[in-house]
mmCIF file of C-alpha atoms in Angstrom:
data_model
loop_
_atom_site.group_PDB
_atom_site.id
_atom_site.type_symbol
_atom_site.label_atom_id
_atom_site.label_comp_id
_atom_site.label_asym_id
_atom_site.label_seq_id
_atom_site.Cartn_x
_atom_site.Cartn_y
_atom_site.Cartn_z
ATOM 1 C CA UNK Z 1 -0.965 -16.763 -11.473
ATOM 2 C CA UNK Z 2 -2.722 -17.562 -14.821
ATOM 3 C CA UNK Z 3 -1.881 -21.364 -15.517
ATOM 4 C CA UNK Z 4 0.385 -22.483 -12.757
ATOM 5 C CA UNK Z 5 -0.752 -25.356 -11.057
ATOM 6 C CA UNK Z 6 -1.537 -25.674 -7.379
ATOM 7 C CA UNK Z 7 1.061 -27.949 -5.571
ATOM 8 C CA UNK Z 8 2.499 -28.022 -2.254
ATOM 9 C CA UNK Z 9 5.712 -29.500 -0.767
ATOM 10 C CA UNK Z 10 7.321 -28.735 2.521
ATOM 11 C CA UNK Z 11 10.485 -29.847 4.148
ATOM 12 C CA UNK Z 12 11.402 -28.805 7.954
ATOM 13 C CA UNK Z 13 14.771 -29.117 9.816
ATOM 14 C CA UNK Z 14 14.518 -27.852 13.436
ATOM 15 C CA UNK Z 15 17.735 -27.584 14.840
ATOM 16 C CA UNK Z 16 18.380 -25.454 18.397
ATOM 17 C CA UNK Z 17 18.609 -22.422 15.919
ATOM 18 C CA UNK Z 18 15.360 -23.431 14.496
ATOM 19 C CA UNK Z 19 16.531 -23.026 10.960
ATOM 20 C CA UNK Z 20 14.042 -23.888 8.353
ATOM 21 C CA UNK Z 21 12.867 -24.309 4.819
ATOM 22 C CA UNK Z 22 9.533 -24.609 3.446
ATOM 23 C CA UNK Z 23 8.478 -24.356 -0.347
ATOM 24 C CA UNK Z 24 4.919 -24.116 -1.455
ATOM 25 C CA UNK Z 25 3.693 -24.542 -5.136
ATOM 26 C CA UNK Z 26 1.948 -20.988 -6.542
ATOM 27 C CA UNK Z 27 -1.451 -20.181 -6.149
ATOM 28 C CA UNK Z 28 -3.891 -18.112 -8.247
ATOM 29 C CA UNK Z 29 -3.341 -14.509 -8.187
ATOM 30 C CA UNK Z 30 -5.758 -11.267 -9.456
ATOM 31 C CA UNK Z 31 -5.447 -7.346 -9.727
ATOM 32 C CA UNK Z 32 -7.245 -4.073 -10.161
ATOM 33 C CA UNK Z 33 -4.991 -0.593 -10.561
ATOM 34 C CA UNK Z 34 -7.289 1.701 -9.071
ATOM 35 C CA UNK Z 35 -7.243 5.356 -10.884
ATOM 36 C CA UNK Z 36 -5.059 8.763 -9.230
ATOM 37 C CA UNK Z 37 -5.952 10.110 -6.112
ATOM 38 C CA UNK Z 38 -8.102 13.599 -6.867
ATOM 39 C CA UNK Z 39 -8.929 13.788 -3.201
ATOM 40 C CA UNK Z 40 -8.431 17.639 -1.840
ATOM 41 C CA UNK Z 41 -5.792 16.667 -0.257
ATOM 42 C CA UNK Z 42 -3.622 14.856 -2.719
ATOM 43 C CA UNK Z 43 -4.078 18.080 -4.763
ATOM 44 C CA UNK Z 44 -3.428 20.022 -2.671
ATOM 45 C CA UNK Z 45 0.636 17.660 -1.806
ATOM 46 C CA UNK Z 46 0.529 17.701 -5.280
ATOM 47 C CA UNK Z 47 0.671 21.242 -6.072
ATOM 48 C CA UNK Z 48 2.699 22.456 -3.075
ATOM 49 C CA UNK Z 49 5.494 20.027 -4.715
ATOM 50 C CA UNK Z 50 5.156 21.135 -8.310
ATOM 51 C CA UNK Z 51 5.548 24.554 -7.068
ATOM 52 C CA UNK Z 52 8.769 23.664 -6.014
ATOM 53 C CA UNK Z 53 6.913 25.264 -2.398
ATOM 54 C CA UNK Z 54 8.002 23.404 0.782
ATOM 55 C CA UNK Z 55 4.489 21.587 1.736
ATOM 56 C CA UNK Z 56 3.229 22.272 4.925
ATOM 57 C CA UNK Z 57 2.718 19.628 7.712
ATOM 58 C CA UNK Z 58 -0.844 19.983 8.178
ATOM 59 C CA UNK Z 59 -0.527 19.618 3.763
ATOM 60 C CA UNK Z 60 1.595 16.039 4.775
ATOM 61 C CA UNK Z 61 -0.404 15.083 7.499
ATOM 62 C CA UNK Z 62 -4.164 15.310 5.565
ATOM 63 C CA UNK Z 63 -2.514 13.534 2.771
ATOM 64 C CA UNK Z 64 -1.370 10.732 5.435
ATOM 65 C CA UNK Z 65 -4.827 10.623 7.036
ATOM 66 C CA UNK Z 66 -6.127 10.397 4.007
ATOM 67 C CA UNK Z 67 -4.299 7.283 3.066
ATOM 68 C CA UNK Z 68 -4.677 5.290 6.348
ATOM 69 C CA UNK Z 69 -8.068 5.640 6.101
ATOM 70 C CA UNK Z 70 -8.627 3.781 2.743
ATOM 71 C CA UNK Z 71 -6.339 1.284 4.264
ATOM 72 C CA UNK Z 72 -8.310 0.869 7.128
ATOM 73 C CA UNK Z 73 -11.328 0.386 4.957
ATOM 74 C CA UNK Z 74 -9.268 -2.129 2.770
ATOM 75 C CA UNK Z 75 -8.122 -4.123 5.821
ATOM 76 C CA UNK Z 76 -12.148 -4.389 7.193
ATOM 77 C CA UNK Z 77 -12.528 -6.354 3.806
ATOM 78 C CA UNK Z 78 -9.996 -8.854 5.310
ATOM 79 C CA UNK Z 79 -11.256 -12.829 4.587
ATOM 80 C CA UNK Z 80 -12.256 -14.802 7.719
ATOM 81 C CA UNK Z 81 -10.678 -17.959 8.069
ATOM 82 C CA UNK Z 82 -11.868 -21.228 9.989
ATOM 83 C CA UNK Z 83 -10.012 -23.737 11.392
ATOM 84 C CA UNK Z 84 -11.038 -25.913 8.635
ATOM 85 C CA UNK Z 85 -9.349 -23.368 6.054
ATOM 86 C CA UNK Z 86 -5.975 -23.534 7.787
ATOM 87 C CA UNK Z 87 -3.753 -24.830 5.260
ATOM 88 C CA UNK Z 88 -0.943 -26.110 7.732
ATOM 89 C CA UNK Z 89 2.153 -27.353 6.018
ATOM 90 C CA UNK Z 90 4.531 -28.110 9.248
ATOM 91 C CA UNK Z 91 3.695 -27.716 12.349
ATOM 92 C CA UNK Z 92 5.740 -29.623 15.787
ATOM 93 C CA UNK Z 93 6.241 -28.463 19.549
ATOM 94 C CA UNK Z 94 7.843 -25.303 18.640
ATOM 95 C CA UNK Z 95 6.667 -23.692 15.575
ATOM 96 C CA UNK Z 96 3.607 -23.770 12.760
ATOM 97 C CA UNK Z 97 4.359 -23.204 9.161
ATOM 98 C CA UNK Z 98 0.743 -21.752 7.142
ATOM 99 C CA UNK Z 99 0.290 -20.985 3.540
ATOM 100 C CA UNK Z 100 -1.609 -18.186 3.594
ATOM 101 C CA UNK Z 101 -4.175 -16.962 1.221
ATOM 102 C CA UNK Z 102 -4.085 -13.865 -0.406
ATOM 103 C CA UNK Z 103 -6.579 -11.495 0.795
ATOM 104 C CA UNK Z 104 -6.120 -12.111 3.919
ATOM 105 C CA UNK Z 105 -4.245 -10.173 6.781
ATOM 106 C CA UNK Z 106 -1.102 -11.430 8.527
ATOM 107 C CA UNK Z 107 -1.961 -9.971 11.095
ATOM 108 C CA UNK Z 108 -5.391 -7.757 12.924
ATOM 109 C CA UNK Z 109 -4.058 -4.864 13.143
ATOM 110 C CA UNK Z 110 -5.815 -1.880 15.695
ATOM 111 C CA UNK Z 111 -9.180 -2.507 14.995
ATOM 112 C CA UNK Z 112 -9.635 -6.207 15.247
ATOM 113 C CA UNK Z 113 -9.793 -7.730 11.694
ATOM 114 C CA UNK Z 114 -10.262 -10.556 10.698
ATOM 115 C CA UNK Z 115 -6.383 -12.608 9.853
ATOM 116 C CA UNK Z 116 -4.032 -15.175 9.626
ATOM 117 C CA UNK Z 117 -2.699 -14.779 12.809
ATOM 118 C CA UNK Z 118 -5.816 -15.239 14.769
ATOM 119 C CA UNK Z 119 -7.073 -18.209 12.857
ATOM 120 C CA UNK Z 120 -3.603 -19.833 13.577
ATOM 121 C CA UNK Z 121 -4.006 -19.064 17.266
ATOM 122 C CA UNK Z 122 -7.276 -20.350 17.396
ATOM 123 C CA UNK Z 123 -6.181 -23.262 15.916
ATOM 124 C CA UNK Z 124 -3.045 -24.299 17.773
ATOM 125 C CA UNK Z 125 -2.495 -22.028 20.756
ATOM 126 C CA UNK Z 126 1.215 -21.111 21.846
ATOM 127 C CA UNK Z 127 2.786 -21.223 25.412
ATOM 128 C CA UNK Z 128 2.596 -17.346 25.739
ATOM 129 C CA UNK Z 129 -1.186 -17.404 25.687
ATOM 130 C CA UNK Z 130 -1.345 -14.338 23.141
ATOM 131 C CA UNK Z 131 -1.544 -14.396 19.585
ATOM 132 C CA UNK Z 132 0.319 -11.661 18.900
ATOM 133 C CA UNK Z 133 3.651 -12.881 20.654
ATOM 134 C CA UNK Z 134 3.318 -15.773 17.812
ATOM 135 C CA UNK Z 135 4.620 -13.298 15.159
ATOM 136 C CA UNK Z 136 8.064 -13.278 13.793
ATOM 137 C CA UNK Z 137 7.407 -11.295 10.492
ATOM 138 C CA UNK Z 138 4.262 -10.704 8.176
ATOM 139 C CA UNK Z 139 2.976 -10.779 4.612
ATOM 140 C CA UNK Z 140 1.241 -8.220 3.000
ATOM 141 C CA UNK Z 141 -2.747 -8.278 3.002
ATOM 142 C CA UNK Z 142 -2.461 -9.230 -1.270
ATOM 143 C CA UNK Z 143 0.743 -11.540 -0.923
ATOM 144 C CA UNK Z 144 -0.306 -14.850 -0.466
ATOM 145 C CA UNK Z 145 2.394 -17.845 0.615
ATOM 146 C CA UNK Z 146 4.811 -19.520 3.645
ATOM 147 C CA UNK Z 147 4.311 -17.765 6.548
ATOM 148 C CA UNK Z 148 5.897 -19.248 10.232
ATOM 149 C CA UNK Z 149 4.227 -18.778 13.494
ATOM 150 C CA UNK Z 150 5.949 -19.377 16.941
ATOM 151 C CA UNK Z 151 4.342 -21.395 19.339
ATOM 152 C CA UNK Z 152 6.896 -20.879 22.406
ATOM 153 C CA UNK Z 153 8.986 -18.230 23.708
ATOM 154 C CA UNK Z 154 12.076 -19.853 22.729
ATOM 155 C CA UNK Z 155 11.176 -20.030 19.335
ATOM 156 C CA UNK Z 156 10.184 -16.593 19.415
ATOM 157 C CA UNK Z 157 13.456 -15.687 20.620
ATOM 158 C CA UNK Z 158 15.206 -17.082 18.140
ATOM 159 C CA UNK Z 159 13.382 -16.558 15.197
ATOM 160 C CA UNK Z 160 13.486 -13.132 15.817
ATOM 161 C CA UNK Z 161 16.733 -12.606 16.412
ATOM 162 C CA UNK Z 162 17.445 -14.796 13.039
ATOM 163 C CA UNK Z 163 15.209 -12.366 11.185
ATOM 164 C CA UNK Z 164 17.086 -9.150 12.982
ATOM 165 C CA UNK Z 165 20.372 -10.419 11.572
ATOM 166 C CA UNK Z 166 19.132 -11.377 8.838
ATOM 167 C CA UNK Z 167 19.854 -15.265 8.485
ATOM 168 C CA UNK Z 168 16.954 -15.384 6.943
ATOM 169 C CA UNK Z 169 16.218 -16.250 3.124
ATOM 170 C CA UNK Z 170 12.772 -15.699 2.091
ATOM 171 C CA UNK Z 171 11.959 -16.066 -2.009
ATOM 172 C CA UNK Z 172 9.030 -14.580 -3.477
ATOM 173 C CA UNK Z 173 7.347 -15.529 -6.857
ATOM 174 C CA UNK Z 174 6.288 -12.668 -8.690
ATOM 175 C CA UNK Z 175 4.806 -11.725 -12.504
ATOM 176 C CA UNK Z 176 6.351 -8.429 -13.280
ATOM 177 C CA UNK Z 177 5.113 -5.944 -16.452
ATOM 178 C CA UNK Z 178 7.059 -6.204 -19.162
ATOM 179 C CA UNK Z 179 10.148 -8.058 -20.360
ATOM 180 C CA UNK Z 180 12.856 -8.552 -18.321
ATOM 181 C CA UNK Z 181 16.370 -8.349 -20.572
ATOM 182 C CA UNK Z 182 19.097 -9.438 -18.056
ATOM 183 C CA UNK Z 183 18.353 -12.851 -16.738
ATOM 184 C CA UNK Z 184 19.364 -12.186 -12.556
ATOM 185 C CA UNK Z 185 20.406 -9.494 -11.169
ATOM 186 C CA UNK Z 186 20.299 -6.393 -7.898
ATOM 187 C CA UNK Z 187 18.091 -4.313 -7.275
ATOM 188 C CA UNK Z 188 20.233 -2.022 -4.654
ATOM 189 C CA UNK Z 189 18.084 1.151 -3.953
ATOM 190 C CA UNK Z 190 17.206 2.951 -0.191
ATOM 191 C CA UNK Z 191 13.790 3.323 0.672
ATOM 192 C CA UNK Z 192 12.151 5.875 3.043
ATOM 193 C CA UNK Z 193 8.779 6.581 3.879
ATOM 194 C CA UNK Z 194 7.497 8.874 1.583
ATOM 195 C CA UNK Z 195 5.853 12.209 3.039
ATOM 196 C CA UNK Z 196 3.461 12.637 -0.498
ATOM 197 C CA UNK Z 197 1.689 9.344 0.179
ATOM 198 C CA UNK Z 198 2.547 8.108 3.630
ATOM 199 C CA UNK Z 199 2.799 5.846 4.849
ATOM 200 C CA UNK Z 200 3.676 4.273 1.985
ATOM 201 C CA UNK Z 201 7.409 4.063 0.912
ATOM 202 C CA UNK Z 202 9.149 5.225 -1.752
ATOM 203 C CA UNK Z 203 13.024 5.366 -3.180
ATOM 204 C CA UNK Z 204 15.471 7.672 -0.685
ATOM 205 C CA UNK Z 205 17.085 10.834 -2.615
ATOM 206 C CA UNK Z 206 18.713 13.485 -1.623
ATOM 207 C CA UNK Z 207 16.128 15.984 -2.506
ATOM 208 C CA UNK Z 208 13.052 13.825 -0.341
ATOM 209 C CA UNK Z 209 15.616 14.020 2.703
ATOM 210 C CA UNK Z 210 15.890 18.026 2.330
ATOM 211 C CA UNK Z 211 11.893 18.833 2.253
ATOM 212 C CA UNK Z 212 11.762 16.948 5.703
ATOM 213 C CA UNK Z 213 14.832 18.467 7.006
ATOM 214 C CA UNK Z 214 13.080 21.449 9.171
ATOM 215 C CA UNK Z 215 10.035 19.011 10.279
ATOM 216 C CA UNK Z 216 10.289 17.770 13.825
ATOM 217 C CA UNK Z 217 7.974 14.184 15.802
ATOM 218 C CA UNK Z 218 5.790 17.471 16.906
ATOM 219 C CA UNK Z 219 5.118 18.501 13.315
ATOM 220 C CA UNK Z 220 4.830 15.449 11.485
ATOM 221 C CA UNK Z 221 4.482 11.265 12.370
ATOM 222 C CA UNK Z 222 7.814 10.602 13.462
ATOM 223 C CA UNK Z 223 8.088 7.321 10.925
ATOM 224 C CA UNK Z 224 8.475 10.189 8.012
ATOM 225 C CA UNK Z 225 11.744 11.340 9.529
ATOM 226 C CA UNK Z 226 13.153 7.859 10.140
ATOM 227 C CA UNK Z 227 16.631 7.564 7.823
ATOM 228 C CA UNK Z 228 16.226 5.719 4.597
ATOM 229 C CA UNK Z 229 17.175 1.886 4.524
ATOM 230 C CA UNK Z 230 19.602 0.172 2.776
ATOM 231 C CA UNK Z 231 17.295 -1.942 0.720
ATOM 232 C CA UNK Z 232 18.228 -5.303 -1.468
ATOM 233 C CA UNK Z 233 16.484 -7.654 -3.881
ATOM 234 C CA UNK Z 234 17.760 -10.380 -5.619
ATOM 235 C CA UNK Z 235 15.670 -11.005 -9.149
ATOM 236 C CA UNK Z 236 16.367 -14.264 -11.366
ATOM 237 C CA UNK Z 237 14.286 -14.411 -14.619
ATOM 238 C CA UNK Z 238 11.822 -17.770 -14.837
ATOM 239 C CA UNK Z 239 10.397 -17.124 -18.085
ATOM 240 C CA UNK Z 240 9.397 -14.478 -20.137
ATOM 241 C CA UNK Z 241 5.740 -14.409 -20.699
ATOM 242 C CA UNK Z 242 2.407 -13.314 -22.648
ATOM 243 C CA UNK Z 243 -0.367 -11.998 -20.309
ATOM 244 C CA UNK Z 244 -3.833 -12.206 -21.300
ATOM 245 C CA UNK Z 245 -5.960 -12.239 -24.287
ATOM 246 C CA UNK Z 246 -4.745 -9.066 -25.712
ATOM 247 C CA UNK Z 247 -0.673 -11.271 -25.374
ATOM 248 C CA UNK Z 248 0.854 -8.047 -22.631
ATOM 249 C CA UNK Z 249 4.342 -8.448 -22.140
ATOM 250 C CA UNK Z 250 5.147 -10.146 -18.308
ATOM 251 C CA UNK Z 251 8.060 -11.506 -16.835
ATOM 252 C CA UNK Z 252 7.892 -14.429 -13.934
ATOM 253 C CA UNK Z 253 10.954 -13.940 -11.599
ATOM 254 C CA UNK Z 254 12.093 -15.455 -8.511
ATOM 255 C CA UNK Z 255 12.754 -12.127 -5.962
ATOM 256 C CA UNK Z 256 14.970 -12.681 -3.165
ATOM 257 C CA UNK Z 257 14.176 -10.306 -0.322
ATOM 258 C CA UNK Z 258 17.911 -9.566 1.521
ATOM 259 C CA UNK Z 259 16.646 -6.890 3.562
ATOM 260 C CA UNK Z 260 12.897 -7.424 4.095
ATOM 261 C CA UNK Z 261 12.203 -3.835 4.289
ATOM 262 C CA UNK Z 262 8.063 -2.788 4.435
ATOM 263 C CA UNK Z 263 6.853 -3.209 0.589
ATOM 264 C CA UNK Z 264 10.655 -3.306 -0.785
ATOM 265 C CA UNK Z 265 9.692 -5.849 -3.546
ATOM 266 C CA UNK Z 266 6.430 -3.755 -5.093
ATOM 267 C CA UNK Z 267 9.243 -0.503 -4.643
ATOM 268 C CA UNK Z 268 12.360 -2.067 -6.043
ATOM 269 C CA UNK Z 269 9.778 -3.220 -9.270
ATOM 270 C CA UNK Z 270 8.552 -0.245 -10.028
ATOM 271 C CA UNK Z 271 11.489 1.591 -9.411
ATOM 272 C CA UNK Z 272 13.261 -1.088 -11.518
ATOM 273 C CA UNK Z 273 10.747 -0.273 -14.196
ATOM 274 C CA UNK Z 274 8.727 -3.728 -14.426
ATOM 275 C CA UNK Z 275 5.614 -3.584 -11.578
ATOM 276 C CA UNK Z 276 4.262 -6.066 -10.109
ATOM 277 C CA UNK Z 277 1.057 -7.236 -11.689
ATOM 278 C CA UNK Z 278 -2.296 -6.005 -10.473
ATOM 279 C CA UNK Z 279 -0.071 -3.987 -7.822
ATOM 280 C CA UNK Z 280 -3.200 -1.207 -7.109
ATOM 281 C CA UNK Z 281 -0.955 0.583 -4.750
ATOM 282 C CA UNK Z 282 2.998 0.962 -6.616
ATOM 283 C CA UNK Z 283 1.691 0.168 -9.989
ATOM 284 C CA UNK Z 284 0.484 2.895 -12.896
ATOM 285 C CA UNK Z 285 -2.891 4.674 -11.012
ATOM 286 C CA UNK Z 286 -2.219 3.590 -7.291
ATOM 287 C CA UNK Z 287 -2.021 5.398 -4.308
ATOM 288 C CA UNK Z 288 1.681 5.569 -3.821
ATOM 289 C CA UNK Z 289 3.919 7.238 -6.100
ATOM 290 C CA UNK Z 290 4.768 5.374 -9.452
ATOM 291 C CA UNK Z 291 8.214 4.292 -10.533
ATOM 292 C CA UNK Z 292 9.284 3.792 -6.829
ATOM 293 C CA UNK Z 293 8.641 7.945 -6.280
ATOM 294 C CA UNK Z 294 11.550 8.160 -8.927
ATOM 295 C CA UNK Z 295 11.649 11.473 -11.220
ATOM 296 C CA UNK Z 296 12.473 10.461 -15.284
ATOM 297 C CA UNK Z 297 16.260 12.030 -14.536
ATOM 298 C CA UNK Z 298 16.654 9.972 -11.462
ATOM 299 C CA UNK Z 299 15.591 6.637 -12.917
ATOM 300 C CA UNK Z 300 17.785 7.067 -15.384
ATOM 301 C CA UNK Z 301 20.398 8.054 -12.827
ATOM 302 C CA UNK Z 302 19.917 5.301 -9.847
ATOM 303 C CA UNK Z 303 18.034 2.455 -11.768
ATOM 304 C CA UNK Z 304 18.720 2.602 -15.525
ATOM 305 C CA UNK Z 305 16.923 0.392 -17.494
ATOM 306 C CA UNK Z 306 16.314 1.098 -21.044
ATOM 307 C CA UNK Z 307 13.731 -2.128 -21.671
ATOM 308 C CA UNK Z 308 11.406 -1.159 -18.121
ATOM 309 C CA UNK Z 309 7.817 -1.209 -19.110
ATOM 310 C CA UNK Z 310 6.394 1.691 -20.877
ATOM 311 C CA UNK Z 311 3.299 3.737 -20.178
ATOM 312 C CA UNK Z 312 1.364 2.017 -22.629
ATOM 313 C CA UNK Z 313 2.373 -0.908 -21.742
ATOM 314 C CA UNK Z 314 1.544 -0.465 -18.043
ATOM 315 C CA UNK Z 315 -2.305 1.148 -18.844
ATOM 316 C CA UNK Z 316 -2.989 -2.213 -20.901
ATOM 317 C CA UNK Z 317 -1.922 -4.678 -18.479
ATOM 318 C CA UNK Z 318 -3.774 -2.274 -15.914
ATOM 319 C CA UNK Z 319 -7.048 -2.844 -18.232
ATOM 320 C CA UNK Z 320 -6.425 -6.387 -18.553
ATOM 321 C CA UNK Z 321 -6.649 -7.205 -15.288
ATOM 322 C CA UNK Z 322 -9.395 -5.274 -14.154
ATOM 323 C CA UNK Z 323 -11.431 -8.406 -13.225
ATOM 324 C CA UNK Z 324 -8.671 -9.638 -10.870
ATOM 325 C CA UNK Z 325 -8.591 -9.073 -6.933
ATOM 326 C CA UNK Z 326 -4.532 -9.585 -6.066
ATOM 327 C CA UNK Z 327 -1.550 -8.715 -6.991
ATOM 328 C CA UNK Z 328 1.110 -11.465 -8.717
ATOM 329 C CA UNK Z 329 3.292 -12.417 -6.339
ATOM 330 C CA UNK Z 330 3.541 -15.330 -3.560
ATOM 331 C CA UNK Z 331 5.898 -16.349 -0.886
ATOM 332 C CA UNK Z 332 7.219 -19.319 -2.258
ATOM 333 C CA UNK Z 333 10.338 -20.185 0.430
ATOM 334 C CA UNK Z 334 11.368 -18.940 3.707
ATOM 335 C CA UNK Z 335 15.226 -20.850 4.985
#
C-alpha cells in the first residue's frame, strides 16, 4: 500500500490444538483493471441473458473455458521463489508460518507452477513427504501476507479440522474505493459460483438459482450447481484516505473473513459498493461480474449503501493505478 511501512512481528502459542497468532506489518501493493471481456463467447452469455433467453450449456461452458484459460495463463506468470526469499516468521517441529509475497501462488496448481507451497517444501520438508499434504488453506495469487504450512500429520489434522469449524480468525488489510461512512460493520451476503463468468463467484439470488435449475453434472461443471454459501465479513474502518496524485477517494479497513469462502472479500466489496483497489477481476472492467453480480434493484435491496463508490469514481481510481501489478489487500493475522 502507498506509504505504509514494512514491519514484521510474530507471536506463536502452540498448544495440543495448535492455536496460533501471527501479525505481519503491510507490504507494498499495485493494480491494473483490465477492460470488458468482448471475447465471442462473453457476447454471446451476454446476450442470451439480456434476452431474458435461458443460455445454453455449451453458451456457459465456452464462457467457463474461456475464463480458465486466461487464468491458466495468469498463474504461468507465477514468481519463483528460492530458499533465500523465504520470509519465515515461525517455524518449530510442527508447523511453518511464511509471509508470502504477492504475485505469487499458494499453491501449483495442475500444471506445475511455480509457488509458495513448493518453495516452503523445499525449504523445510514435512513428515508426509509431499508438499501438498502441507496445506491447510491458501491465499489468492495477488493477496500477499501470513500464510501456515503443516509440517506433520498431526498438525494437519488439526489445523484442518480448526479451519472446517471455523475456529479460525484470519484479518485481512485492505484499501477499498471510496469512502467508507459507517465505521465497522457486516457484510452478510451468499455467494455462488456464477454461471456468466465461472468460475468466478458472485452474490446468490433467487433469479441465478432458477437459470441453473434444469442443468444437470452432465450438462454443466458440477461446481455451478453447488448451493450458495452463507458468506460473512467483518469490516472496521482504519482511516479514510486520498489515493494518488489526482487525491481518489479510498478507505483502509481491517476485513475479518468469518466464513473464508473462495474470493468472499473482493465479492462482499464490490457488492458492498467500495472494491478493492487494483482488483482486475471484481473491480469496474474485470472478468467477473461487477458489484458482486448484483443488478441496481438488488443492491439496493440486499446491500444498500447510498455512499458506495460511483462509476466515476471507480474508472479514475482504475486509471490511476494502471502502473500497479496487485491488488490492495494483505493477510495481516491468522488466530
Amino acid at each position: 500500500f502507498p506509504e505504509i511501512t514494512n514491519t514484521t512481528t510474530s507471536t506463536m502459542r502452540l498448544s495440543t490444538a495448535l492455536s496460533l497468532l501471527v501479525v505481519v506489518g503491510s507490504y507494498g501493493a499495485s493494480a491494473f483493471i483490465g477492460p470488458p471481456s468482448t471475447s465471442n463467447a462473453a457476447r454471446a452469455l451476454r446476450s442470451a441473458v439480456s434476452d431474458n433467453a435461458a443460455p445454453t450449456a455449451s453458451e456457459i461452458n465456452a464462457r467457463m473455458e474461456e475464463i480458465q484459460k486466461k487464468m491458466e495463463l495468469k498463474d504461468k506468470a507465477s514468481t519463483e521463489l528460492s530458499k533465500e526469499n523465504l520470509d519465515i516468521l515461525f517455524q518449530d517441529e510442527h508447523i511453518v508460518v511464511v509471509n508470502k509475497p504477492a504475485g505469487v501462488l499458494s499453491v501449483p496448481g495442475k500444471t506445475d507452477n511455480p509457488s509458495l507451497n513448493k518453495a516452503v517444501f523445499d525449504a523445510v520438508g514435512c513428515d508426509m513427504g509431499r508438499m501438498d499434504m502441507m496445506v491447510v488453506h491458501r491465499l489468492g495469487m495477488d493477496t500477499s501476507g501470513v500464510m501456515v504450512f503443516a509440517k506433520t500429520r498431526e498438525a494437519l489434522k488439526n489445523m484442518n479440522k480448526r479451519f472446517r469449524n471455523r475456529d479460525v480468525s484470519r484479518q485481512y488489510e485492505a484499501l477499498v474505493i471510496g469512502h467508507v461512512e459507517n465505521d465497522e460493520g457486516f457484510i452478510d451476503l451468499p455467494l455462488i459460483r456464477d454461471y456468466e463468468n465461472a468460475p468466478y463467484m458472485r452474490v446468490s439470488t433467487d433469479a441465478h438459482q432458477l437459470v441453473l435449475a434444469d442443468f444437470t453434472s452432465d450438462d454443466v461443471h458440477k461446481k455451478l450447481l453447488d448451493p450458495p454459501k452463507d458468506s460473512v465479513t467483518k469490516y472496521e474502518v482504519t482511516s479514510r484516505e486520498d489515493f494518488g496524485e489526482d487525491q481518489l477517494s479510498a478507505t483502509r479497513v481491517t476485513l475479518t473473513s468469518i466464513t473464508g469462502r473462495t474470493h468472499q472479500l473482493s465479492v462482499h466489496c464490490a457488492a458492498f459498493g467500495h472494491p478493492i483497489v487494483g482488483d482486475k477481476s471484481y473491480g469496474l472492467g474485470g472478468d467477473a461480474a461487477p458489484n458482486g453480480g448484483l443488478s441496481v434493484d438488488e443492491m439496493e435491496a440486499l446491500a444498500y449503501n447510498p455512499q458506495r463508490a460511483s462509476v466515476d469514481l471507480q474508472e479514475q481510481m482504475a486509471a490511476a493505478s494502471l502502473d500497479m501489478k496487485n491488488m490492495c489487500v494483505h493477510a495481516k493475522s491468522i488466530s
